[in-house]
Amino acid sequence: MFAKEKVDQIVDSYTDFSIATICSHSALQIFNGAKHYGIKTIGICTEASRELYESFPYAKPDEFIMVDDYSALPVDELLEKQAILIPHGSLVEYAGEQINSIALPIFGNRGSLLYERNRDKMFNWMKKSGLKCPKILKPKEINGPAIVKFPGAKGGKGYLVVHNPDEYYSKVGEEAKTMIQEFIVGIRAYVHYFHSFDGDAGYQTSYGRVEMMGIDRRMESNADEIARQLSVGANIPISFTVMGNENLVLRESLLPQYMEMARGVCNTSKDLFGGIHGPFCIETIITEDLDIYSFEISARIVAGTNLLESPYSFYTHGKDYTTGMRIAEELKEAFKKKKLKEIVY
Ligand code: ATP
């Protein structure tokens, strides 16, 4: 793990800062948000992606650093440009375990990624935060629909649903390292939050405030097109590969619970690994009895925030406001107040 003290030394030496990220996932939103606040942007990009990221004048980075692939980041060049790296799903995926050793300031807390990458730790964190979670089953305990998750977050790709131990062993085998969860039936809601070191909106936490930014529902193939499948008589196994996202609002009476859940997650994260800073998402399913089950926390910006026009961020900021803008605003404020060290690692 790259030492926090070294990150602090780097940040202390910055006379200004720029925002850098890999050209993928939510990069357009991140660049657009930074431009809004006059912050210089750097896109770490492959030749194959460059044309796309040049094609949106209001979301194109000011500068590209070209790489052959995303597994090795141009650290020296980024340091020279006084960059703060914004982690998103693709960056976490490409960097893998190595994200811990990146010798650059990363917005947020790289300590959270250890929890994000390990499902047992993640469930421990969620339960300590007071969240209700799906039951985790051993193969022989499967008695009804259960979802089987393989290691590594792959946007749901490759997950299976099984109904009994025999089906599990025949489809998965004895050796595979999986997490089996009871399959919760209900409405999925992926709720986006932002923890700020000195915001004045949202709910108070033990080290700042947490505000709700928006909510999405993922479009997952072919789970979300089952009716069409059935109508043409196709019998294809259910799959959960994420293809996109759509906006969602919740019944207002559910919001207090969701805000308390976020507060619990922030406070517990402070105790477990020094806190969440910036965007995060709690992935949930609401049953017909209005029980909220949480099955994952993403401790960084999620792709569902790429949707504009959330009423919740409108109510907080009085205008359409993206998570990309919120990141830029937070970093600018922290730089001005010499508090960057509190929100990068
Ligand atoms: P990512 O890290 O991109 O969020 P992932 O690969 O970690 O994805 P999950 O988010 O855990 O995968 O799950 C993928 C999808 O599977 C969810 O979006 C949801 O539709 C479905 N799912 C996950 N857990 C459950 C559950 N316990 N019951 C019902 N559906 C579930």
PDB file of N, CA and C in Angstrom, residues 99-196:
ATOM      1  N   ILE A  99      -3.956  -0.827  -7.581  1.00  0.00           N
ATOM      2  CA  ILE A  99      -4.452   0.512  -7.264  1.00  0.00           C
ATOM      3  C   ILE A  99      -3.900   0.977  -5.914  1.00  0.00           C
ATOM      4  N   ASN A 100      -3.661   0.016  -5.026  1.00  0.00           N
ATOM      5  CA  ASN A 100      -3.139   0.377  -3.696  1.00  0.00           C
ATOM      6  C   ASN A 100      -1.749   0.978  -3.762  1.00  0.00           C
ATOM      7  N   SER A 101      -0.998   0.638  -4.805  1.00  0.00           N
ATOM      8  CA  SER A 101       0.389   1.123  -4.848  1.00  0.00           C
ATOM      9  C   SER A 101       0.579   2.299  -5.813  1.00  0.00           C
ATOM     10  N   ILE A 102      -0.502   2.816  -6.383  1.00  0.00           N
ATOM     11  CA  ILE A 102      -0.356   3.960  -7.306  1.00  0.00           C
ATOM     12  C   ILE A 102       0.216   5.164  -6.536  1.00  0.00           C
ATOM     13  N   ALA A 103       1.344   5.688  -7.033  1.00  0.00           N
ATOM     14  CA  ALA A 103       2.049   6.773  -6.322  1.00  0.00           C
ATOM     15  C   ALA A 103       1.500   8.138  -6.729  1.00  0.00           C
ATOM     16  N   LEU A 104       0.210   8.285  -6.572  1.00  0.00           N
ATOM     17  CA  LEU A 104      -0.478   9.530  -6.950  1.00  0.00           C
ATOM     18  C   LEU A 104      -1.595   9.791  -5.950  1.00  0.00           C
ATOM     19  N   PRO A 105      -1.970  11.051  -5.750  1.00  0.00           N
ATOM     20  CA  PRO A 105      -3.154  11.292  -4.922  1.00  0.00           C
ATOM     21  C   PRO A 105      -4.407  10.803  -5.669  1.00  0.00           C
ATOM     22  N   ILE A 106      -5.197   9.982  -5.005  1.00  0.00           N
ATOM     23  CA  ILE A 106      -6.456   9.499  -5.583  1.00  0.00           C
ATOM     24  C   ILE A 106      -7.583  10.145  -4.787  1.00  0.00           C
ATOM     25  N   PHE A 107      -8.572  10.712  -5.487  1.00  0.00           N
ATOM     26  CA  PHE A 107      -9.700  11.319  -4.775  1.00  0.00           C
ATOM     27  C   PHE A 107     -10.452  10.220  -4.027  1.00  0.00           C
ATOM     28  N   GLY A 108     -10.755  10.479  -2.757  1.00  0.00           N
ATOM     29  CA  GLY A 108     -11.447   9.473  -1.945  1.00  0.00           C
ATOM     30  C   GLY A 108     -10.444   8.741  -1.070  1.00  0.00           C
ATOM     31  N   ASN A 109     -10.680   7.468  -0.886  1.00  0.00           N
ATOM     32  CA  ASN A 109      -9.849   6.696   0.040  1.00  0.00           C
ATOM     33  C   ASN A 109      -9.582   5.322  -0.552  1.00  0.00           C
ATOM     34  N   ARG A 110      -8.327   5.091  -0.975  1.00  0.00           N
ATOM     35  CA  ARG A 110      -8.032   3.805  -1.616  1.00  0.00           C
ATOM     36  C   ARG A 110      -8.247   2.642  -0.645  1.00  0.00           C
ATOM     37  N   GLY A 111      -8.270   2.936   0.664  1.00  0.00           N
ATOM     38  CA  GLY A 111      -8.548   1.894   1.664  1.00  0.00           C
ATOM     39  C   GLY A 111      -9.912   1.250   1.443  1.00  0.00           C
ATOM     40  N   SER A 112     -10.852   2.014   0.876  1.00  0.00           N
ATOM     41  CA  SER A 112     -12.206   1.481   0.660  1.00  0.00           C
ATOM     42  C   SER A 112     -12.200   0.394  -0.402  1.00  0.00           C
ATOM     43  N   LEU A 113     -11.199   0.455  -1.291  1.00  0.00           N
ATOM     44  CA  LEU A 113     -11.201  -0.478  -2.421  1.00  0.00           C
ATOM     45  C   LEU A 113     -10.946  -1.914  -1.965  1.00  0.00           C
ATOM     46  N   LEU A 114     -10.222  -2.045  -0.852  1.00  0.00           N
ATOM     47  CA  LEU A 114     -10.012  -3.383  -0.288  1.00  0.00           C
ATOM     48  C   LEU A 114     -11.351  -3.999   0.087  1.00  0.00           C
ATOM     49  N   TYR A 115     -12.251  -3.138   0.538  1.00  0.00           N
ATOM     50  CA  TYR A 115     -13.587  -3.617   0.932  1.00  0.00           C
ATOM     51  C   TYR A 115     -14.445  -3.876  -0.291  1.00  0.00           C
ATOM     52  N   GLU A 116     -14.246  -3.028  -1.292  1.00  0.00           N
ATOM     53  CA  GLU A 116     -15.055  -3.182  -2.495  1.00  0.00           C
ATOM     54  C   GLU A 116     -14.677  -4.451  -3.253  1.00  0.00           C
ATOM     55  N   ARG A 117     -13.423  -4.839  -3.160  1.00  0.00           N
ATOM     56  CA  ARG A 117     -12.954  -5.981  -3.949  1.00  0.00           C
ATOM     57  C   ARG A 117     -13.156  -7.318  -3.244  1.00  0.00           C
ATOM     58  N   ASN A 118     -13.509  -7.272  -1.961  1.00  0.00           N
ATOM     59  CA  ASN A 118     -13.625  -8.518  -1.200  1.00  0.00           C
ATOM     60  C   ASN A 118     -15.050  -8.610  -0.650  1.00  0.00           C
ATOM     61  N   ARG A 119     -15.838  -9.563  -1.173  1.00  0.00           N
ATOM     62  CA  ARG A 119     -17.271  -9.599  -0.820  1.00  0.00           C
ATOM     63  C   ARG A 119     -17.503  -9.880   0.650  1.00  0.00           C
ATOM     64  N   ASP A 120     -16.621 -10.688   1.287  1.00  0.00           N
ATOM     65  CA  ASP A 120     -16.831 -10.970   2.716  1.00  0.00           C
ATOM     66  C   ASP A 120     -16.652  -9.692   3.531  1.00  0.00           C
ATOM     67  N   LYS A 121     -15.590  -8.945   3.198  1.00  0.00           N
ATOM     68  CA  LYS A 121     -15.352  -7.672   3.903  1.00  0.00           C
ATOM     69  C   LYS A 121     -16.512  -6.710   3.657  1.00  0.00           C
ATOM     70  N   MET A 122     -16.963  -6.698   2.421  1.00  0.00           N
ATOM     71  CA  MET A 122     -18.073  -5.810   2.042  1.00  0.00           C
ATOM     72  C   MET A 122     -19.324  -6.115   2.870  1.00  0.00           C
ATOM     73  N   PHE A 123     -19.656  -7.399   3.011  1.00  0.00           N
ATOM     74  CA  PHE A 123     -20.847  -7.765   3.780  1.00  0.00           C
ATOM     75  C   PHE A 123     -20.677  -7.401   5.248  1.00  0.00           C
ATOM     76  N   ASN A 124     -19.468  -7.586   5.763  1.00  0.00           N
ATOM     77  CA  ASN A 124     -19.172  -7.217   7.135  1.00  0.00           C
ATOM     78  C   ASN A 124     -19.405  -5.707   7.341  1.00  0.00           C
ATOM     79  N   TRP A 125     -18.893  -4.922   6.398  1.00  0.00           N
ATOM     80  CA  TRP A 125     -19.056  -3.456   6.435  1.00  0.00           C
ATOM     81  C   TRP A 125     -20.548  -3.097   6.385  1.00  0.00           C
ATOM     82  N   MET A 126     -21.285  -3.729   5.482  1.00  0.00           N
ATOM     83  CA  MET A 126     -22.711  -3.399   5.343  1.00  0.00           C
ATOM     84  C   MET A 126     -23.471  -3.748   6.616  1.00  0.00           C
ATOM     85  N   LYS A 127     -23.168  -4.929   7.175  1.00  0.00           N
ATOM     86  CA  LYS A 127     -23.909  -5.347   8.377  1.00  0.00           C
ATOM     87  C   LYS A 127     -23.570  -4.457   9.563  1.00  0.00           C
ATOM     88  N   LYS A 128     -22.270  -4.118   9.704  1.00  0.00           N
ATOM     89  CA  LYS A 128     -21.872  -3.206  10.793  1.00  0.00           C
ATOM     90  C   LYS A 128     -22.556  -1.847  10.655  1.00  0.00           C
ATOM     91  N   SER A 129     -22.878  -1.473   9.421  1.00  0.00           N
ATOM     92  CA  SER A 129     -23.524  -0.178   9.166  1.00  0.00           C
ATOM     93  C   SER A 129     -25.026  -0.238   9.404  1.00  0.00           C
ATOM     94  N   GLY A 130     -25.528  -1.400   9.784  1.00  0.00           N
ATOM     95  CA  GLY A 130     -26.955  -1.542  10.065  1.00  0.00           C
ATOM     96  C   GLY A 130     -27.791  -1.836   8.838  1.00  0.00           C
ATOM     97  N   LEU A 131     -27.172  -2.185   7.705  1.00  0.00           N
ATOM     98  CA  LEU A 131     -27.949  -2.481   6.493  1.00  0.00           C
ATOM     99  C   LEU A 131     -28.464  -3.918   6.545  1.00  0.00           C
ATOM    100  N   LYS A 132     -29.656  -4.098   6.014  1.00  0.00           N
ATOM    101  CA  LYS A 132     -30.209  -5.448   5.891  1.00  0.00           C
ATOM    102  C   LYS A 132     -29.666  -6.045   4.587  1.00  0.00           C
ATOM    103  N   CYS A 133     -29.109  -7.231   4.661  1.00  0.00           N
ATOM    104  CA  CYS A 133     -28.461  -7.820   3.477  1.00  0.00           C
ATOM    105  C   CYS A 133     -29.131  -9.148   3.130  1.00  0.00           C
ATOM    106  N   PRO A 134     -29.017  -9.598   1.861  1.00  0.00           N
ATOM    107  CA  PRO A 134     -29.514 -10.940   1.525  1.00  0.00           C
ATOM    108  C   PRO A 134     -28.727 -11.984   2.316  1.00  0.00           C
ATOM    109  N   LYS A 135     -29.386 -13.100   2.614  1.00  0.00           N
ATOM    110  CA  LYS A 135     -28.674 -14.176   3.329  1.00  0.00           C
ATOM    111  C   LYS A 135     -27.579 -14.742   2.442  1.00  0.00           C
ATOM    112  N   ILE A 136     -26.430 -15.031   3.057  1.00  0.00           N
ATOM    113  CA  ILE A 136     -25.357 -15.701   2.314  1.00  0.00           C
ATOM    114  C   ILE A 136     -25.483 -17.190   2.617  1.00  0.00           C
ATOM    115  N   LEU A 137     -25.465 -18.010   1.556  1.00  0.00           N
ATOM    116  CA  LEU A 137     -25.754 -19.438   1.717  1.00  0.00           C
ATOM    117  C   LEU A 137     -24.543 -20.298   1.393  1.00  0.00           C
ATOM    118  N   LYS A 138     -24.449 -21.439   2.077  1.00  0.00           N
ATOM    119  CA  LYS A 138     -23.502 -22.472   1.657  1.00  0.00           C
ATOM    120  C   LYS A 138     -24.226 -23.288   0.572  1.00  0.00           C
ATOM    121  N   PRO A 139     -23.468 -23.979  -0.313  1.00  0.00           N
ATOM    122  CA  PRO A 139     -24.162 -24.702  -1.390  1.00  0.00           C
ATOM    123  C   PRO A 139     -25.266 -25.613  -0.866  1.00  0.00           C
ATOM    124  N   LYS A 140     -25.002 -26.309   0.229  1.00  0.00           N
ATOM    125  CA  LYS A 140     -26.019 -27.263   0.693  1.00  0.00           C
ATOM    126  C   LYS A 140     -27.248 -26.575   1.328  1.00  0.00           C
ATOM    127  N   GLU A 141     -27.132 -25.273   1.568  1.00  0.00           N
ATOM    128  CA  GLU A 141     -28.285 -24.547   2.148  1.00  0.00           C
ATOM    129  C   GLU A 141     -29.224 -23.980   1.077  1.00  0.00           C
ATOM    130  N   ILE A 142     -28.870 -24.157  -0.196  1.00  0.00           N
ATOM    131  CA  ILE A 142     -29.700 -23.553  -1.261  1.00  0.00           C
ATOM    132  C   ILE A 142     -31.045 -24.277  -1.311  1.00  0.00           C
ATOM    133  N   ASN A 143     -32.094 -23.494  -1.177  1.00  0.00           N
ATOM    134  CA  ASN A 143     -33.427 -24.076  -1.155  1.00  0.00           C
ATOM    135  C   ASN A 143     -34.385 -23.028  -1.721  1.00  0.00           C
ATOM    136  N   GLY A 144     -34.320 -22.834  -3.036  1.00  0.00           N
ATOM    137  CA  GLY A 144     -35.073 -21.748  -3.677  1.00  0.00           C
ATOM    138  C   GLY A 144     -34.089 -20.909  -4.468  1.00  0.00           C
ATOM    139  N   PRO A 145     -34.607 -19.894  -5.206  1.00  0.00           N
ATOM    140  CA  PRO A 145     -33.716 -19.134  -6.080  1.00  0.00           C
ATOM    141  C   PRO A 145     -32.551 -18.487  -5.321  1.00  0.00           C
ATOM    142  N   ALA A 146     -31.343 -18.692  -5.823  1.00  0.00           N
ATOM    143  CA  ALA A 146     -30.147 -18.107  -5.211  1.00  0.00           C
ATOM    144  C   ALA A 146     -29.241 -17.625  -6.329  1.00  0.00           C
ATOM    145  N   ILE A 147     -28.621 -16.464  -6.121  1.00  0.00           N
ATOM    146  CA  ILE A 147     -27.729 -15.916  -7.148  1.00  0.00           C
ATOM    147  C   ILE A 147     -26.293 -16.275  -6.792  1.00  0.00           C
ATOM    148  N   VAL A 148     -25.552 -16.739  -7.784  1.00  0.00           N
ATOM    149  CA  VAL A 148     -24.169 -17.184  -7.560  1.00  0.00           C
ATOM    150  C   VAL A 148     -23.243 -16.153  -8.180  1.00  0.00           C
ATOM    151  N   LYS A 149     -22.377 -15.565  -7.329  1.00  0.00           N
ATOM    152  CA  LYS A 149     -21.472 -14.510  -7.807  1.00  0.00           C
ATOM    153  C   LYS A 149     -20.036 -15.018  -7.789  1.00  0.00           C
ATOM    154  N   PHE A 150     -19.341 -14.767  -8.870  1.00  0.00           N
ATOM    155  CA  PHE A 150     -17.945 -15.182  -8.984  1.00  0.00           C
ATOM    156  C   PHE A 150     -17.047 -14.024  -8.564  1.00  0.00           C
ATOM    157  N   PRO A 151     -15.762 -14.290  -8.269  1.00  0.00           N
ATOM    158  CA  PRO A 151     -14.890 -13.213  -7.787  1.00  0.00           C
ATOM    159  C   PRO A 151     -14.742 -12.085  -8.805  1.00  0.00           C
ATOM    160  N   GLY A 152     -14.536 -10.861  -8.268  1.00  0.00           N
ATOM    161  CA  GLY A 152     -14.311  -9.696  -9.137  1.00  0.00           C
ATOM    162  C   GLY A 152     -15.623  -9.110  -9.610  1.00  0.00           C
ATOM    163  N   ALA A 153     -15.700  -7.780  -9.585  1.00  0.00           N
ATOM    164  CA  ALA A 153     -16.916  -7.116 -10.067  1.00  0.00           C
ATOM    165  C   ALA A 153     -16.838  -7.028 -11.578  1.00  0.00           C
ATOM    166  N   LYS A 154     -17.824  -7.581 -12.246  1.00  0.00           N
ATOM    167  CA  LYS A 154     -17.792  -7.544 -13.715  1.00  0.00           C
ATOM    168  C   LYS A 154     -19.117  -7.031 -14.253  1.00  0.00           C
ATOM    169  N   GLY A 155     -19.737  -6.132 -13.479  1.00  0.00           N
ATOM    170  CA  GLY A 155     -21.021  -5.599 -13.909  1.00  0.00           C
ATOM    171  C   GLY A 155     -22.055  -6.692 -14.075  1.00  0.00           C
ATOM    172  N   GLY A 156     -22.000  -7.690 -13.152  1.00  0.00           N
ATOM    173  CA  GLY A 156     -23.009  -8.755 -13.157  1.00  0.00           C
ATOM    174  C   GLY A 156     -22.738  -9.868 -14.162  1.00  0.00           C
ATOM    175  N   LYS A 157     -21.715  -9.713 -14.996  1.00  0.00           N
ATOM    176  CA  LYS A 157     -21.462 -10.673 -16.084  1.00  0.00           C
ATOM    177  C   LYS A 157     -21.142 -12.063 -15.519  1.00  0.00           C
ATOM    178  N   GLY A 158     -21.789 -13.067 -16.082  1.00  0.00           N
ATOM    179  CA  GLY A 158     -21.454 -14.449 -15.741  1.00  0.00           C
ATOM    180  C   GLY A 158     -22.160 -14.982 -14.500  1.00  0.00           C
ATOM    181  N   TYR A 159     -22.967 -14.151 -13.824  1.00  0.00           N
ATOM    182  CA  TYR A 159     -23.655 -14.652 -12.625  1.00  0.00           C
ATOM    183  C   TYR A 159     -24.755 -15.638 -13.016  1.00  0.00           C
ATOM    184  N   LEU A 160     -25.041 -16.562 -12.087  1.00  0.00           N
ATOM    185  CA  LEU A 160     -26.046 -17.603 -12.357  1.00  0.00           C
ATOM    186  C   LEU A 160     -27.124 -17.555 -11.305  1.00  0.00           C
ATOM    187  N   VAL A 161     -28.297 -18.083 -11.645  1.00  0.00           N
ATOM    188  CA  VAL A 161     -29.301 -18.337 -10.612  1.00  0.00           C
ATOM    189  C   VAL A 161     -29.504 -19.846 -10.542  1.00  0.00           C
ATOM    190  N   VAL A 162     -29.427 -20.407  -9.328  1.00  0.00           N
ATOM    191  CA  VAL A 162     -29.659 -21.852  -9.129  1.00  0.00           C
ATOM    192  C   VAL A 162     -30.735 -22.014  -8.048  1.00  0.00           C
ATOM    193  N   HIS A 163     -31.270 -23.237  -7.949  1.00  0.00           N
ATOM    194  CA  HIS A 163     -32.425 -23.427  -7.062  1.00  0.00           C
ATOM    195  C   HIS A 163     -32.216 -24.483  -5.983  1.00  0.00           C
ATOM    196  N   ASN A 164     -31.193 -25.328  -6.143  1.00  0.00           N
ATOM    197  CA  ASN A 164     -30.932 -26.376  -5.147  1.00  0.00           C
ATOM    198  C   ASN A 164     -29.459 -26.791  -5.228  1.00  0.00           C
ATOM    199  N   PRO A 165     -28.958 -27.535  -4.229  1.00  0.00           N
ATOM    200  CA  PRO A 165     -27.532 -27.888  -4.221  1.00  0.00           C
ATOM    201  C   PRO A 165     -27.099 -28.633  -5.480  1.00  0.00           C
ATOM    202  N   ASP A 166     -27.937 -29.563  -5.961  1.00  0.00           N
ATOM    203  CA  ASP A 166     -27.533 -30.341  -7.150  1.00  0.00           C
ATOM    204  C   ASP A 166     -27.299 -29.437  -8.354  1.00  0.00           C
ATOM    205  N   GLU A 167     -28.234 -28.511  -8.530  1.00  0.00           N
ATOM    206  CA  GLU A 167     -28.092 -27.587  -9.666  1.00  0.00           C
ATOM    207  C   GLU A 167     -26.811 -26.765  -9.506  1.00  0.00           C
ATOM    208  N   TYR A 168     -26.519 -26.357  -8.264  1.00  0.00           N
ATOM    209  CA  TYR A 168     -25.291 -25.585  -8.018  1.00  0.00           C
ATOM    210  C   TYR A 168     -24.065 -26.398  -8.424  1.00  0.00           C
ATOM    211  N   TYR A 169     -23.981 -27.651  -7.900  1.00  0.00           N
ATOM    212  CA  TYR A 169     -22.780 -28.448  -8.178  1.00  0.00           C
ATOM    213  C   TYR A 169     -22.663 -28.784  -9.658  1.00  0.00           C
ATOM    214  N   SER A 170     -23.800 -29.016 -10.326  1.00  0.00           N
ATOM    215  CA  SER A 170     -23.682 -29.378 -11.745  1.00  0.00           C
ATOM    216  C   SER A 170     -23.284 -28.165 -12.593  1.00  0.00           C
ATOM    217  N   LYS A 171     -23.719 -26.963 -12.195  1.00  0.00           N
ATOM    218  CA  LYS A 171     -23.390 -25.794 -13.022  1.00  0.00           C
ATOM    219  C   LYS A 171     -22.081 -25.120 -12.617  1.00  0.00           C
ATOM    220  N   VAL A 172     -21.740 -25.221 -11.330  1.00  0.00           N
ATOM    221  CA  VAL A 172     -20.585 -24.462 -10.830  1.00  0.00           C
ATOM    222  C   VAL A 172     -19.424 -25.381 -10.452  1.00  0.00           C
ATOM    223  N   GLY A 173     -19.734 -26.570  -9.997  1.00  0.00           N
ATOM    224  CA  GLY A 173     -18.685 -27.506  -9.568  1.00  0.00           C
ATOM    225  C   GLY A 173     -18.390 -27.370  -8.084  1.00  0.00           C
ATOM    226  N   GLU A 174     -17.412 -28.160  -7.619  1.00  0.00           N
ATOM    227  CA  GLU A 174     -17.097 -28.205  -6.180  1.00  0.00           C
ATOM    228  C   GLU A 174     -16.073 -27.140  -5.798  1.00  0.00           C
ATOM    229  N   GLU A 175     -15.235 -26.762  -6.760  1.00  0.00           N
ATOM    230  CA  GLU A 175     -14.023 -26.010  -6.409  1.00  0.00           C
ATOM    231  C   GLU A 175     -14.193 -24.494  -6.459  1.00  0.00           C
ATOM    232  N   ALA A 176     -15.122 -24.020  -7.310  1.00  0.00           N
ATOM    233  CA  ALA A 176     -15.177 -22.578  -7.596  1.00  0.00           C
ATOM    234  C   ALA A 176     -15.375 -21.764  -6.320  1.00  0.00           C
ATOM    235  N   LYS A 177     -14.680 -20.608  -6.262  1.00  0.00           N
ATOM    236  CA  LYS A 177     -14.841 -19.679  -5.135  1.00  0.00           C
ATOM    237  C   LYS A 177     -15.983 -18.737  -5.479  1.00  0.00           C
ATOM    238  N   THR A 178     -17.130 -18.957  -4.882  1.00  0.00           N
ATOM    239  CA  THR A 178     -18.284 -18.118  -5.221  1.00  0.00           C
ATOM    240  C   THR A 178     -18.898 -17.550  -3.949  1.00  0.00           C
ATOM    241  N   MET A 179     -19.729 -16.543  -4.101  1.00  0.00           N
ATOM    242  CA  MET A 179     -20.609 -16.148  -2.997  1.00  0.00           C
ATOM    243  C   MET A 179     -22.039 -16.417  -3.477  1.00  0.00           C
ATOM    244  N   ILE A 180     -22.778 -17.177  -2.653  1.00  0.00           N
ATOM    245  CA  ILE A 180     -24.163 -17.495  -3.011  1.00  0.00           C
ATOM    246  C   ILE A 180     -25.064 -16.649  -2.106  1.00  0.00           C
ATOM    247  N   GLN A 181     -25.987 -15.928  -2.730  1.00  0.00           N
ATOM    248  CA  GLN A 181     -26.918 -15.106  -1.932  1.00  0.00           C
ATOM    249  C   GLN A 181     -28.349 -15.514  -2.262  1.00  0.00           C
ATOM    250  N   GLU A 182     -29.222 -15.442  -1.254  1.00  0.00           N
ATOM    251  CA  GLU A 182     -30.642 -15.646  -1.558  1.00  0.00           C
ATOM    252  C   GLU A 182     -31.024 -14.602  -2.612  1.00  0.00           C
ATOM    253  N   PHE A 183     -31.876 -14.993  -3.558  1.00  0.00           N
ATOM    254  CA  PHE A 183     -32.294 -14.083  -4.626  1.00  0.00           C
ATOM    255  C   PHE A 183     -33.463 -13.252  -4.110  1.00  0.00           C
ATOM    256  N   ILE A 184     -33.271 -11.942  -4.027  1.00  0.00           N
ATOM    257  CA  ILE A 184     -34.329 -11.066  -3.510  1.00  0.00           C
ATOM    258  C   ILE A 184     -35.159 -10.557  -4.682  1.00  0.00           C
ATOM    259  N   VAL A 185     -36.466 -10.720  -4.578  1.00  0.00           N
ATOM    260  CA  VAL A 185     -37.352 -10.234  -5.640  1.00  0.00           C
ATOM    261  C   VAL A 185     -37.904  -8.875  -5.213  1.00  0.00           C
ATOM    262  N   GLY A 186     -37.749  -7.881  -6.079  1.00  0.00           N
ATOM    263  CA  GLY A 186     -38.272  -6.548  -5.765  1.00  0.00           C
ATOM    264  C   GLY A 186     -37.764  -5.540  -6.770  1.00  0.00           C
ATOM    265  N   ILE A 187     -37.924  -4.267  -6.425  1.00  0.00           N
ATOM    266  CA  ILE A 187     -37.474  -3.185  -7.304  1.00  0.00           C
ATOM    267  C   ILE A 187     -36.047  -2.820  -6.920  1.00  0.00           C
ATOM    268  N   ARG A 188     -35.162  -2.823  -7.902  1.00  0.00           N
ATOM    269  CA  ARG A 188     -33.770  -2.479  -7.620  1.00  0.00           C
ATOM    270  C   ARG A 188     -33.596  -0.958  -7.646  1.00  0.00           C
ATOM    271  N   ALA A 189     -32.864  -0.444  -6.685  1.00  0.00           N
ATOM    272  CA  ALA A 189     -32.586   0.998  -6.642  1.00  0.00           C
ATOM    273  C   ALA A 189     -31.119   1.177  -6.277  1.00  0.00           C
ATOM    274  N   TYR A 190     -30.393   1.865  -7.132  1.00  0.00           N
ATOM    275  CA  TYR A 190     -28.952   2.099  -6.942  1.00  0.00           C
ATOM    276  C   TYR A 190     -28.829   3.569  -6.554  1.00  0.00           C
ATOM    277  N   VAL A 191     -28.597   3.810  -5.276  1.00  0.00           N
ATOM    278  CA  VAL A 191     -28.739   5.171  -4.749  1.00  0.00           C
ATOM    279  C   VAL A 191     -27.357   5.830  -4.645  1.00  0.00           C
ATOM    280  N   HIS A 192     -27.246   7.016  -5.255  1.00  0.00           N
ATOM    281  CA  HIS A 192     -25.952   7.708  -5.320  1.00  0.00           C
ATOM    282  C   HIS A 192     -25.893   8.768  -4.223  1.00  0.00           C
ATOM    283  N   TYR A 193     -24.782   8.772  -3.504  1.00  0.00           N
ATOM    284  CA  TYR A 193     -24.575   9.752  -2.440  1.00  0.00           C
ATOM    285  C   TYR A 193     -23.239  10.451  -2.641  1.00  0.00           C
ATOM    286  N   PHE A 194     -23.052  11.519  -1.847  1.00  0.00           N
ATOM    287  CA  PHE A 194     -21.759  12.212  -1.850  1.00  0.00           C
ATOM    288  C   PHE A 194     -21.437  12.594  -0.422  1.00  0.00           C
ATOM    289  N   HIS A 195     -20.269  12.170   0.068  1.00  0.00           N
ATOM    290  CA  HIS A 195     -19.847  12.599   1.409  1.00  0.00           C
ATOM    291  C   HIS A 195     -18.901  13.777   1.265  1.00  0.00           C
ATOM    292  N   SER A 196     -19.239  14.856   1.967  1.00  0.00           N
ATOM    293  CA  SER A 196     -18.453  16.082   1.855  1.00  0.00           C
ATOM    294  C   SER A 196     -17.812  16.420   3.187  1.00  0.00           C
TER     295      SER A 196
END
